[in-house]
């Protein structure tokens, strides 16, 4: 099994690269099956999040 924290960091890095230029206008939704995964993402998120 791939390490959860490392996988989350890879996913967040890919998201940051996508939105970095400011041209991405959509929403990004992270859906986690496990509460442990959701906690890891909350810990690693270092950029603003919001809900509409």
PDB file of C-alpha atoms in Angstrom, residues 9-46:
ATOM      1  CA  UNK A   9       1.417  15.467  -0.806  1.00  0.00           C
ATOM      2  CA  UNK A  10       1.813  14.367  -4.432  1.00  0.00           C
ATOM      3  CA  UNK A  11      -1.856  15.129  -5.102  1.00  0.00           C
ATOM      4  CA  UNK A  12      -1.637  18.577  -3.476  1.00  0.00           C
ATOM      5  CA  UNK A  13       1.532  19.405  -5.408  1.00  0.00           C
ATOM      6  CA  UNK A  14      -0.283  18.557  -8.653  1.00  0.00           C
ATOM      7  CA  UNK A  15      -3.213  20.774  -7.645  1.00  0.00           C
ATOM      8  CA  UNK A  16      -0.893  23.672  -6.803  1.00  0.00           C
ATOM      9  CA  UNK A  17       0.832  23.380 -10.192  1.00  0.00           C
ATOM     10  CA  UNK A  18      -2.545  23.434 -11.927  1.00  0.00           C
ATOM     11  CA  UNK A  19      -3.837  26.561 -10.169  1.00  0.00           C
ATOM     12  CA  UNK A  20      -0.544  28.440  -9.783  1.00  0.00           C
ATOM     13  CA  UNK A  21      -0.918  30.498 -12.954  1.00  0.00           C
ATOM     14  CA  UNK A  22      -4.326  31.791 -11.890  1.00  0.00           C
ATOM     15  CA  UNK A  23      -6.028  30.536 -15.036  1.00  0.00           C
ATOM     16  CA  UNK A  24      -7.956  27.693 -13.389  1.00  0.00           C
ATOM     17  CA  UNK A  25     -11.483  28.918 -12.636  1.00  0.00           C
ATOM     18  CA  UNK A  26     -13.126  25.719 -11.386  1.00  0.00           C
ATOM     19  CA  UNK A  27     -13.621  24.203  -7.977  1.00  0.00           C
ATOM     20  CA  UNK A  28     -11.346  21.572  -6.531  1.00  0.00           C
ATOM     21  CA  UNK A  29     -13.014  18.979  -4.349  1.00  0.00           C
ATOM     22  CA  UNK A  30     -11.004  16.434  -2.413  1.00  0.00           C
ATOM     23  CA  UNK A  31     -13.118  13.414  -1.538  1.00  0.00           C
ATOM     24  CA  UNK A  32     -11.612  10.987   0.957  1.00  0.00           C
ATOM     25  CA  UNK A  33     -12.951   7.540   1.784  1.00  0.00           C
ATOM     26  CA  UNK A  34     -11.159   7.316   5.118  1.00  0.00           C
ATOM     27  CA  UNK A  35     -11.302   9.873   7.949  1.00  0.00           C
ATOM     28  CA  UNK A  36      -7.564   9.336   8.350  1.00  0.00           C
ATOM     29  CA  UNK A  37      -6.986  10.502   4.767  1.00  0.00           C
ATOM     30  CA  UNK A  38      -9.161  13.593   5.324  1.00  0.00           C
ATOM     31  CA  UNK A  39      -7.115  14.440   8.426  1.00  0.00           C
ATOM     32  CA  UNK A  40      -3.886  14.124   6.431  1.00  0.00           C
ATOM     33  CA  UNK A  41      -5.169  16.500   3.743  1.00  0.00           C
ATOM     34  CA  UNK A  42      -6.298  19.034   6.366  1.00  0.00           C
ATOM     35  CA  UNK A  43      -2.837  18.875   7.929  1.00  0.00           C
ATOM     36  CA  UNK A  44      -1.043  19.352   4.607  1.00  0.00           C
ATOM     37  CA  UNK A  45      -3.257  22.063   3.121  1.00  0.00           C
ATOM     38  CA  UNK A  46      -1.189  25.220   3.193  1.00  0.00           C
TER      39      UNK A  46
END
